[in-house]
């Protein structure tokens, strides 16, 4: 026995630490791997926010939810269903259950978009040098980040250019492309690469043919389109290794799926008189602004019209959003079903530098409850709200060790490290109390390296269901 691992007690006594996967019965495991994982993988075939809306609408309509307009029963609406028309892209949705007068209102915020690239308004590019252009085989298209991306992650990617081009007729665009990588022999090593390097090779040799492919008259028509570049899926987007599912778009469509599934299960159980709203909103990765991203617009419209369904003419006297805090939410916050950095192999190497080991999310430890705001001293999370959520989940999840199904985190990044301010809870906290409850993701924002523990997803779905039906 000359192996180092066989002689080390550290190795011989070690068991992979996944508290969320321990003390789980065969019935729950069958539910996770037989039903939930296939359902999540199917949902993750959505490549952009609009496709997430279509996936969610299908899930709702399959169980008989009314789609297209508010009504006095459970309903599903998108931003365009609610009359926002040309100001939105049909990229946000709400799943709603109107309840009884006096029963609590529960709201879950999730988001439909994932970090990707977006074509610029004038994207067409060739090398203009008289000699160098002779080695340029086809037209390229310039991009800019849509959300936080790392340039190196996208080099060498086959992508799909998808979206809509507007004009006399709206055209759906779905065109293949490739972001070429550098040859090893010319890689300069340590220099920082910039987003403008991410140009998509179209494979098209003539300018007229390029415009024809996109259905455009000339280059100005690109400004009348919203076109994204996302990873091309050569097969199914999603592969299970052990208990971890790797896929593009887990941030934040895994939490979005969990929230939507929790709502649909609540409808099937019919155990609560609560009114609740599950929102899938766009633009979280770029700052949560606009009619279908922030509070004013689609979100506010859904809340007000739902309260009108429940309370009738009485709703005319409500002061929204102020009355959400004072009257309807009661002692519970709104939940932001989000994602955060989980400590994988690479992340562990950064603890003490850019990540706080003790306050960061851990994969396999269940969903996290964030007890601090995304910016130091910028907003506060009520410890009482955190305690109420923890009590709800501890008492409701059941089993041998329910408190092993979730964990508390603080601000996982170091005090002096850069951190984005466009998180869902941060944007909405000015309108109502909001707590992040979400999934730990390793490789966060990577187009091909994100992974989530499927037990974490299961327990998030269960926790969100408890919240929707809570008193």
Short mmCIF file of C-alpha atoms in Angstrom, two decimals:
data_model
loop_
_atom_site.label_atom_id
_atom_site.label_comp_id
_atom_site.label_asym_id
_atom_site.label_seq_id
_atom_site.Cartn_x
_atom_site.Cartn_y
_atom_site.Cartn_z
CA UNK A 1 0.00 0.00 0.00
CA UNK A 2 2.41 2.63 -1.26
CA UNK A 3 -0.24 5.18 -2.20
CA UNK A 4 -0.16 8.50 -0.38
CA UNK A 5 -3.94 8.63 -0.29
CA UNK A 6 -4.18 5.16 1.25
CA UNK A 7 -1.82 6.10 4.09
CA UNK A 8 -3.38 9.47 4.92
CA UNK A 9 -6.16 9.50 7.51
CA UNK A 10 -7.42 12.73 5.93
CA UNK A 11 -8.22 10.83 2.74
CA UNK A 12 -9.43 7.59 4.34
CA UNK A 13 -11.94 9.29 6.61
CA UNK A 14 -13.12 11.96 4.17
CA UNK A 15 -16.67 11.97 2.80
CA UNK A 16 -17.66 14.60 0.26
CA UNK A 17 -19.44 17.31 2.24
CA UNK A 18 -22.97 17.71 0.89
CA UNK A 19 -25.30 18.11 3.89
CA UNK A 20 -28.25 18.80 1.60
CA UNK A 21 -27.88 15.32 0.09
CA UNK A 22 -27.69 13.44 3.42
CA UNK A 23 -30.63 11.76 5.15
CA UNK A 24 -32.72 11.87 1.99
CA UNK A 25 -35.12 9.00 1.39
CA UNK A 26 -35.49 6.97 -1.79
CA UNK A 27 -38.77 8.68 -2.68
CA UNK A 28 -37.20 12.15 -2.65
CA UNK A 29 -34.16 10.95 -4.61
CA UNK A 30 -36.47 9.46 -7.23
CA UNK A 31 -38.35 12.75 -7.41
CA UNK A 32 -35.11 14.68 -7.88
CA UNK A 33 -33.45 12.49 -10.49
CA UNK A 34 -36.56 11.07 -12.13
CA UNK A 35 -38.62 14.24 -12.48
CA UNK A 36 -36.96 17.46 -11.36
CA UNK A 37 -33.60 17.12 -13.12
CA UNK A 38 -35.22 16.33 -16.50
CA UNK A 39 -37.63 19.23 -15.97
CA UNK A 40 -34.83 21.64 -15.13
CA UNK A 41 -32.72 20.48 -18.08
CA UNK A 42 -35.65 21.03 -20.44
CA UNK A 43 -36.14 24.53 -19.02
CA UNK A 44 -32.43 25.28 -19.53
CA UNK A 45 -32.75 24.77 -23.28
CA UNK A 46 -34.02 28.37 -23.28
CA UNK A 47 -31.14 30.49 -24.56
CA UNK A 48 -32.42 34.03 -24.00
CA UNK A 49 -34.98 35.71 -21.75
CA UNK A 50 -37.83 35.54 -24.29
CA UNK A 51 -37.37 31.77 -24.63
CA UNK A 52 -37.54 31.46 -20.82
CA UNK A 53 -40.96 33.12 -20.98
CA UNK A 54 -42.11 30.63 -23.61
CA UNK A 55 -40.89 27.69 -21.50
CA UNK A 56 -42.65 28.99 -18.40
CA UNK A 57 -45.86 29.68 -20.33
CA UNK A 58 -45.86 26.08 -21.57
CA UNK A 59 -45.44 24.77 -18.01
CA UNK A 60 -48.35 26.91 -16.81
CA UNK A 61 -50.69 26.05 -19.67
CA UNK A 62 -50.00 22.32 -19.24
CA UNK A 63 -51.65 22.41 -15.80
CA UNK A 64 -54.59 24.55 -16.89
CA UNK A 65 -53.41 28.00 -15.80
CA UNK A 66 -55.11 30.79 -17.75
CA UNK A 67 -52.57 32.58 -19.95
CA UNK A 68 -52.67 36.07 -21.45
CA UNK A 69 -54.59 38.32 -19.04
CA UNK A 70 -55.33 38.76 -15.32
CA UNK A 71 -58.39 36.88 -14.06
CA UNK A 72 -59.93 35.76 -10.76
CA UNK A 73 -58.18 32.38 -10.96
CA UNK A 74 -54.51 31.46 -11.38
CA UNK A 75 -53.05 33.21 -14.40
CA UNK A 76 -49.84 33.70 -16.38
CA UNK A 77 -48.94 36.94 -18.16
CA UNK A 78 -45.90 38.32 -19.94
CA UNK A 79 -44.89 41.98 -20.17
CA UNK A 80 -46.50 42.31 -23.59
CA UNK A 81 -49.70 40.65 -22.35
CA UNK A 82 -49.91 43.52 -19.87
CA UNK A 83 -49.77 46.15 -22.61
CA UNK A 84 -46.15 47.24 -22.50
CA UNK A 85 -45.77 46.56 -26.21
CA UNK A 86 -42.82 48.11 -27.98
CA UNK A 87 -41.03 49.07 -24.75
CA UNK A 88 -40.34 45.43 -23.87
CA UNK A 89 -39.28 42.22 -25.60
CA UNK A 90 -41.80 39.75 -24.16
CA UNK A 91 -38.97 38.74 -21.85
CA UNK A 92 -40.58 38.93 -18.39
CA UNK A 93 -43.49 37.03 -16.89
CA UNK A 94 -45.64 36.58 -13.82
CA UNK A 95 -47.32 33.45 -12.48
CA UNK A 96 -50.10 34.61 -10.16
CA UNK A 97 -52.59 33.09 -7.75
CA UNK A 98 -55.25 35.53 -6.51
CA UNK A 99 -56.27 34.45 -3.00
CA UNK A 100 -58.81 35.58 -0.44
CA UNK A 101 -59.24 38.99 1.13
CA UNK A 102 -57.15 39.41 4.25
CA UNK A 103 -54.80 36.52 3.46
CA UNK A 104 -51.10 37.39 3.12
CA UNK A 105 -49.45 38.46 -0.12
CA UNK A 106 -46.25 36.64 -1.04
CA UNK A 107 -43.90 37.73 -3.84
CA UNK A 108 -40.89 35.94 -5.33
CA UNK A 109 -38.54 37.77 -7.69
CA UNK A 110 -36.43 35.74 -10.11
CA UNK A 111 -34.95 36.71 -13.43
CA UNK A 112 -34.99 35.39 -16.96
CA UNK A 113 -31.68 36.62 -18.38
CA UNK A 114 -28.17 35.17 -18.16
CA UNK A 115 -24.80 36.78 -18.97
CA UNK A 116 -24.10 36.70 -22.71
CA UNK A 117 -23.02 38.97 -25.57
CA UNK A 118 -25.08 41.47 -27.54
CA UNK A 119 -24.40 42.70 -31.06
CA UNK A 120 -23.64 46.41 -31.27
CA UNK A 121 -25.91 48.76 -33.28
CA UNK A 122 -23.21 48.90 -36.00
CA UNK A 123 -21.62 45.44 -35.71
CA UNK A 124 -20.23 44.70 -39.20
CA UNK A 125 -16.43 44.46 -39.15
CA UNK A 126 -13.53 43.55 -41.43
CA UNK A 127 -9.84 44.27 -41.14
CA UNK A 128 -9.47 47.50 -43.10
CA UNK A 129 -5.72 47.41 -43.70
CA UNK A 130 -5.14 46.91 -47.45
CA UNK A 131 -2.79 43.98 -46.91
CA UNK A 132 -4.27 42.42 -43.78
CA UNK A 133 -7.78 42.32 -45.21
CA UNK A 134 -6.51 39.85 -47.83
CA UNK A 135 -6.29 37.28 -45.03
CA UNK A 136 -9.78 38.05 -43.74
CA UNK A 137 -12.00 35.22 -45.06
CA UNK A 138 -15.41 36.59 -44.05
CA UNK A 139 -17.30 39.33 -42.25
CA UNK A 140 -17.25 39.55 -38.47
CA UNK A 141 -19.79 41.05 -36.11
CA UNK A 142 -18.79 43.14 -33.09
CA UNK A 143 -20.32 42.51 -29.66
CA UNK A 144 -20.45 43.99 -26.20
CA UNK A 145 -21.15 42.24 -22.89
CA UNK A 146 -24.72 41.82 -21.69
CA UNK A 147 -23.92 41.24 -18.05
CA UNK A 148 -20.58 40.47 -16.46
CA UNK A 149 -18.44 38.22 -18.66
CA UNK A 150 -14.80 37.18 -18.80
CA UNK A 151 -13.33 37.51 -22.29
CA UNK A 152 -11.22 34.35 -22.14
CA UNK A 153 -14.32 32.25 -21.38
CA UNK A 154 -15.82 33.15 -24.76
CA UNK A 155 -12.79 32.69 -26.99
CA UNK A 156 -13.18 29.65 -29.21
CA UNK A 157 -16.94 29.41 -28.65
CA UNK A 158 -19.44 28.34 -31.26
CA UNK A 159 -22.40 30.66 -30.73
CA UNK A 160 -25.93 31.25 -31.94
CA UNK A 161 -26.97 34.80 -32.84
CA UNK A 162 -30.58 34.98 -31.78
CA UNK A 163 -33.19 37.64 -31.15
CA UNK A 164 -35.60 39.84 -33.04
CA UNK A 165 -35.29 42.42 -35.79
CA UNK A 166 -38.07 45.02 -35.87
CA UNK A 167 -39.52 46.92 -38.81
CA UNK A 168 -42.62 46.52 -40.95
CA UNK A 169 -42.58 42.92 -39.75
CA UNK A 170 -40.89 41.44 -36.70
CA UNK A 171 -38.39 38.80 -37.73
CA UNK A 172 -36.96 36.06 -35.54
CA UNK A 173 -33.21 35.69 -36.01
CA UNK A 174 -31.27 32.47 -35.34
CA UNK A 175 -27.92 32.38 -37.14
CA UNK A 176 -24.75 30.37 -36.38
CA UNK A 177 -21.43 32.05 -35.66
CA UNK A 178 -18.04 31.42 -34.12
CA UNK A 179 -15.76 33.44 -31.86
CA UNK A 180 -12.30 32.44 -33.00
CA UNK A 181 -9.56 31.63 -30.52
CA UNK A 182 -5.93 32.70 -30.65
CA UNK A 183 -3.39 30.18 -31.82
CA UNK A 184 -1.13 29.03 -29.00
CA UNK A 185 1.96 30.34 -30.77
CA UNK A 186 0.74 33.96 -30.78
CA UNK A 187 -0.80 34.08 -27.32
CA UNK A 188 0.87 36.88 -25.40
CA UNK A 189 0.29 35.33 -22.00
CA UNK A 190 -0.48 37.75 -19.19
CA UNK A 191 -2.04 40.70 -21.00
CA UNK A 192 -5.65 41.55 -20.16
CA UNK A 193 -8.12 40.87 -22.94
CA UNK A 194 -10.95 43.31 -23.52
CA UNK A 195 -14.57 42.71 -24.52
CA UNK A 196 -14.06 44.40 -27.92
CA UNK A 197 -11.95 41.38 -28.90
CA UNK A 198 -15.07 39.22 -28.98
CA UNK A 199 -16.03 39.41 -32.63
CA UNK A 200 -18.21 36.74 -34.19
CA UNK A 201 -17.15 35.23 -37.49
CA UNK A 202 -20.30 35.04 -39.61
CA UNK A 203 -18.79 32.88 -42.36
CA UNK A 204 -20.39 35.24 -44.92
CA UNK A 205 -18.15 36.55 -47.71
CA UNK A 206 -20.30 39.31 -49.28
CA UNK A 207 -21.94 42.28 -47.58
CA UNK A 208 -25.18 41.91 -49.52
CA UNK A 209 -25.45 38.28 -48.48
CA UNK A 210 -24.89 39.26 -44.83
CA UNK A 211 -27.79 41.72 -44.95
CA UNK A 212 -29.94 39.13 -46.71
CA UNK A 213 -29.18 36.58 -44.00
CA UNK A 214 -30.45 38.98 -41.32
CA UNK A 215 -33.34 40.23 -43.48
CA UNK A 216 -31.98 43.78 -43.53
CA UNK A 217 -31.71 46.48 -46.19
CA UNK A 218 -28.40 47.88 -44.97
CA UNK A 219 -26.24 48.29 -41.88
CA UNK A 220 -28.59 50.80 -40.25
CA UNK A 221 -31.17 48.07 -39.66
CA UNK A 222 -28.96 46.43 -37.03
CA UNK A 223 -29.89 49.32 -34.74
CA UNK A 224 -33.53 48.20 -35.07
CA UNK A 225 -32.77 44.75 -33.71
CA UNK A 226 -31.96 43.18 -30.36
CA UNK A 227 -29.55 40.36 -31.11
CA UNK A 228 -27.69 38.24 -28.58
CA UNK A 229 -24.85 35.76 -28.95
CA UNK A 230 -25.19 32.73 -26.69
CA UNK A 231 -23.32 29.42 -26.56
CA UNK A 232 -24.36 26.94 -29.22
CA UNK A 233 -25.66 23.70 -27.73
CA UNK A 234 -24.30 20.83 -29.88
CA UNK A 235 -26.57 18.50 -27.92
CA UNK A 236 -28.57 18.98 -24.74
CA UNK A 237 -27.63 21.92 -22.55
CA UNK A 238 -27.04 20.16 -19.25
CA UNK A 239 -24.97 17.23 -18.06
CA UNK A 240 -25.11 15.51 -14.69
CA UNK A 241 -21.86 14.50 -12.96
CA UNK A 242 -22.53 13.02 -9.54
CA UNK A 243 -25.01 15.35 -7.88
CA UNK A 244 -23.99 18.40 -9.90
CA UNK A 245 -25.64 19.60 -13.09
CA UNK A 246 -23.44 21.63 -15.42
CA UNK A 247 -25.11 23.90 -17.99
CA UNK A 248 -25.19 27.37 -19.49
CA UNK A 249 -27.68 29.76 -17.91
CA UNK A 250 -27.96 28.29 -14.42
CA UNK A 251 -27.59 31.90 -13.27
CA UNK A 252 -30.40 32.52 -12.87
CA UNK A 253 -32.68 30.15 -14.71
CA UNK A 254 -32.17 27.39 -12.15
CA UNK A 255 -33.68 29.63 -9.45
CA UNK A 256 -36.32 30.80 -11.95
CA UNK A 257 -37.32 27.19 -12.62
CA UNK A 258 -37.43 26.42 -8.88
CA UNK A 259 -39.66 29.44 -8.21
CA UNK A 260 -42.02 28.67 -11.09
CA UNK A 261 -42.21 24.99 -10.14
CA UNK A 262 -42.92 25.92 -6.52
CA UNK A 263 -45.82 28.06 -7.70
CA UNK A 264 -47.27 25.35 -9.91
CA UNK A 265 -47.02 22.80 -7.09
CA UNK A 266 -48.75 25.22 -4.72
CA UNK A 267 -51.61 25.52 -7.20
CA UNK A 268 -51.98 21.75 -7.36
CA UNK A 269 -52.05 21.37 -3.55
CA UNK A 270 -54.63 24.13 -2.94
CA UNK A 271 -53.60 24.34 0.72
CA UNK A 272 -53.49 28.12 1.17
CA UNK A 273 -55.72 31.17 0.84
CA UNK A 274 -52.69 33.38 0.13
CA UNK A 275 -52.34 35.63 -2.86
CA UNK A 276 -48.92 35.13 -4.38
CA UNK A 277 -46.92 36.32 -7.38
CA UNK A 278 -43.86 34.65 -8.92
CA UNK A 279 -42.07 37.13 -11.18
CA UNK A 280 -39.47 36.31 -13.81
CA UNK A 281 -37.97 39.69 -14.72
CA UNK A 282 -35.45 40.68 -17.37
CA UNK A 283 -32.24 42.75 -17.21
CA UNK A 284 -30.98 41.65 -13.79
CA UNK A 285 -27.55 41.05 -15.28
CA UNK A 286 -27.43 44.61 -16.61
CA UNK A 287 -28.88 46.49 -13.66
CA UNK A 288 -32.63 45.75 -13.46
CA UNK A 289 -33.92 48.82 -15.26
CA UNK A 290 -36.73 49.43 -17.71
CA UNK A 291 -40.40 48.49 -17.80
CA UNK A 292 -39.72 44.76 -17.54
CA UNK A 293 -36.71 44.88 -15.21
CA UNK A 294 -37.27 47.23 -12.29
CA UNK A 295 -40.26 47.83 -10.04
CA UNK A 296 -42.05 50.57 -12.06
CA UNK A 297 -43.71 49.01 -15.08
CA UNK A 298 -44.57 45.34 -15.44
CA UNK A 299 -43.89 44.36 -11.82
CA UNK A 300 -45.97 47.19 -10.37
CA UNK A 301 -48.75 46.60 -12.89
CA UNK A 302 -49.05 42.90 -11.98
CA UNK A 303 -49.15 43.66 -8.25
CA UNK A 304 -51.82 46.36 -8.61
CA UNK A 305 -54.05 44.39 -10.98
CA UNK A 306 -53.80 41.28 -8.81
CA UNK A 307 -54.89 43.26 -5.74
CA UNK A 308 -57.79 44.65 -7.79
CA UNK A 309 -58.86 41.09 -8.60
CA UNK A 310 -58.77 40.14 -4.91
CA UNK A 311 -60.14 43.32 -3.31
CA UNK A 312 -62.30 44.83 -6.06
CA UNK A 313 -63.15 48.54 -5.70
CA UNK A 314 -61.42 48.62 -2.31
CA UNK A 315 -58.09 48.44 -4.15
CA UNK A 316 -58.58 51.99 -5.46
CA UNK A 317 -57.69 53.27 -2.00
CA UNK A 318 -54.46 51.29 -1.66
CA UNK A 319 -51.20 53.21 -1.59
CA UNK A 320 -48.87 50.89 -3.52
CA UNK A 321 -46.00 50.16 -2.95
CA UNK A 322 -46.19 51.66 0.56
CA UNK A 323 -49.05 49.39 1.62
CA UNK A 324 -47.04 46.33 0.62
CA UNK A 325 -44.83 46.97 3.66
CA UNK A 326 -47.57 48.20 5.99
CA UNK A 327 -50.37 45.78 5.20
CA UNK A 328 -50.03 42.98 2.69
CA UNK A 329 -46.67 41.31 3.30
CA UNK A 330 -47.25 41.11 7.03
CA UNK A 331 -44.18 39.81 8.84
CA UNK A 332 -42.46 38.36 5.80
CA UNK A 333 -40.13 39.92 3.20
CA UNK A 334 -40.24 39.53 -0.55
CA UNK A 335 -37.85 36.77 -1.62
CA UNK A 336 -35.30 37.35 -4.36
CA UNK A 337 -34.57 33.89 -5.78
CA UNK A 338 -31.06 34.53 -7.03
CA UNK A 339 -27.63 32.87 -7.32
CA UNK A 340 -24.25 33.49 -5.75
CA UNK A 341 -20.67 32.28 -6.01
CA UNK A 342 -20.18 28.79 -4.58
CA UNK A 343 -16.80 27.58 -3.39
CA UNK A 344 -15.49 25.21 -6.03
CA UNK A 345 -11.86 24.20 -6.61
CA UNK A 346 -10.88 27.48 -8.25
CA UNK A 347 -12.83 29.64 -5.84
CA UNK A 348 -11.17 28.02 -2.81
CA UNK A 349 -7.83 29.25 -4.10
CA UNK A 350 -9.13 32.83 -3.77
CA UNK A 351 -10.42 32.64 -0.20
CA UNK A 352 -8.82 35.29 1.93
CA UNK A 353 -8.06 37.32 -1.18
CA UNK A 354 -11.29 38.10 -3.01
CA UNK A 355 -13.64 35.65 -1.26
CA UNK A 356 -14.58 35.26 2.39
CA UNK A 357 -14.59 31.50 3.06
CA UNK A 358 -16.91 31.59 6.05
CA UNK A 359 -19.51 33.93 4.57
CA UNK A 360 -19.59 32.48 1.04
CA UNK A 361 -22.14 29.99 -0.29
CA UNK A 362 -21.16 26.31 -0.41
CA UNK A 363 -22.40 23.87 -3.04
CA UNK A 364 -24.24 20.88 -1.59
CA UNK A 365 -25.17 22.81 1.54
CA UNK A 366 -28.63 23.66 0.26
CA UNK A 367 -29.89 27.11 -0.78
CA UNK A 368 -28.40 30.13 0.94
CA UNK A 369 -30.18 32.86 2.87
CA UNK A 370 -28.20 36.07 2.56
CA UNK A 371 -28.25 38.00 5.81
CA UNK A 372 -26.43 41.04 4.39
CA UNK A 373 -27.01 43.37 1.47
CA UNK A 374 -24.98 43.22 -1.72
CA UNK A 375 -23.14 46.42 -0.83
CA UNK A 376 -21.60 47.15 2.54
CA UNK A 377 -23.51 49.87 4.39
CA UNK A 378 -25.78 50.36 1.36
CA UNK A 379 -28.85 48.47 2.50
CA UNK A 380 -29.70 46.29 5.46
CA UNK A 381 -31.46 42.96 5.67
CA UNK A 382 -33.70 42.62 8.70
CA UNK A 383 -32.39 39.89 11.06
CA UNK A 384 -36.01 39.35 12.09
CA UNK A 385 -36.96 38.57 8.50
CA UNK A 386 -34.02 36.18 8.22
CA UNK A 387 -35.11 34.50 11.46
CA UNK A 388 -38.71 34.13 10.26
CA UNK A 389 -37.58 32.53 7.01
CA UNK A 390 -35.19 30.19 8.84
CA UNK A 391 -37.96 29.16 11.25
CA UNK A 392 -40.40 28.59 8.39
CA UNK A 393 -37.96 26.38 6.52
CA UNK A 394 -36.74 24.49 9.61
CA UNK A 395 -40.28 23.64 10.68
CA UNK A 396 -41.62 22.96 7.21
CA UNK A 397 -39.00 20.87 5.45
CA UNK A 398 -39.27 17.93 7.83
CA UNK A 399 -36.92 14.97 7.84
CA UNK A 400 -34.08 14.14 10.20
CA UNK A 401 -32.00 17.32 9.87
CA UNK A 402 -34.06 20.08 8.23
CA UNK A 403 -31.53 22.75 9.20
CA UNK A 404 -28.99 20.98 6.99
CA UNK A 405 -31.16 21.81 3.96
CA UNK A 406 -30.11 25.48 3.83
CA UNK A 407 -27.35 27.72 5.14
CA UNK A 408 -26.79 31.33 6.09
CA UNK A 409 -24.25 33.51 4.32
CA UNK A 410 -23.02 37.06 4.57
CA UNK A 411 -21.37 39.11 1.87
CA UNK A 412 -19.05 36.57 0.31
CA UNK A 413 -16.70 39.00 -1.39
CA UNK A 414 -13.99 40.82 0.50
CA UNK A 415 -14.64 44.32 1.87
CA UNK A 416 -12.49 46.03 -0.73
CA UNK A 417 -13.36 43.90 -3.76
CA UNK A 418 -15.48 45.10 -6.67
CA UNK A 419 -19.07 43.89 -6.60
CA UNK A 420 -21.97 44.65 -8.93
CA UNK A 421 -24.85 46.73 -7.57
CA UNK A 422 -27.50 45.53 -10.02
CA UNK A 423 -28.73 42.58 -7.96
CA UNK A 424 -32.43 41.90 -7.73
CA UNK A 425 -32.78 42.52 -3.99
CA UNK A 426 -30.68 45.68 -4.18
CA UNK A 427 -32.89 47.23 -6.88
CA UNK A 428 -36.22 46.39 -5.23
CA UNK A 429 -35.31 47.03 -1.59
CA UNK A 430 -36.38 50.68 -1.86
CA UNK A 431 -39.97 49.52 -2.50
CA UNK A 432 -40.33 46.59 -0.08
CA UNK A 433 -38.18 44.48 2.27
CA UNK A 434 -36.30 41.90 0.26
CA UNK A 435 -34.07 38.93 1.17
CA UNK A 436 -31.91 36.90 -1.21
CA UNK A 437 -32.63 33.16 -1.02
CA UNK A 438 -30.91 31.29 -3.80
CA UNK A 439 -28.54 28.76 -5.26
CA UNK A 440 -24.77 28.41 -4.88
CA UNK A 441 -23.22 28.16 -8.36
CA UNK A 442 -19.62 27.19 -9.15
CA UNK A 443 -18.11 28.84 -12.21
CA UNK A 444 -20.63 31.67 -11.94
CA UNK A 445 -21.03 33.63 -15.21
CA UNK A 446 -19.01 31.13 -17.24
CA UNK A 447 -20.71 30.26 -20.56
CA UNK A 448 -19.62 26.62 -20.23
CA UNK A 449 -18.59 26.05 -16.63
CA UNK A 450 -21.55 26.79 -14.34
CA UNK A 451 -22.63 23.92 -12.08
CA UNK A 452 -25.26 23.48 -9.37
CA UNK A 453 -26.01 20.69 -6.92
CA UNK A 454 -29.41 19.24 -7.80
CA UNK A 455 -30.23 18.69 -4.12
CA UNK A 456 -29.76 22.42 -3.60
CA UNK A 457 -32.27 23.05 -6.41
CA UNK A 458 -34.77 20.62 -4.88
CA UNK A 459 -34.62 22.22 -1.46
CA UNK A 460 -34.92 25.70 -2.96
CA UNK A 461 -38.12 24.63 -4.71
CA UNK A 462 -39.47 23.21 -1.45
CA UNK A 463 -38.50 26.31 0.54
CA UNK A 464 -40.10 28.67 -1.95
CA UNK A 465 -43.26 26.58 -1.84
CA UNK A 466 -43.36 26.90 1.95
CA UNK A 467 -42.94 30.66 1.61
CA UNK A 468 -45.77 31.05 -0.92
CA UNK A 469 -48.21 29.28 1.40
CA UNK A 470 -46.91 30.74 4.68
CA UNK A 471 -49.24 32.52 7.11
#
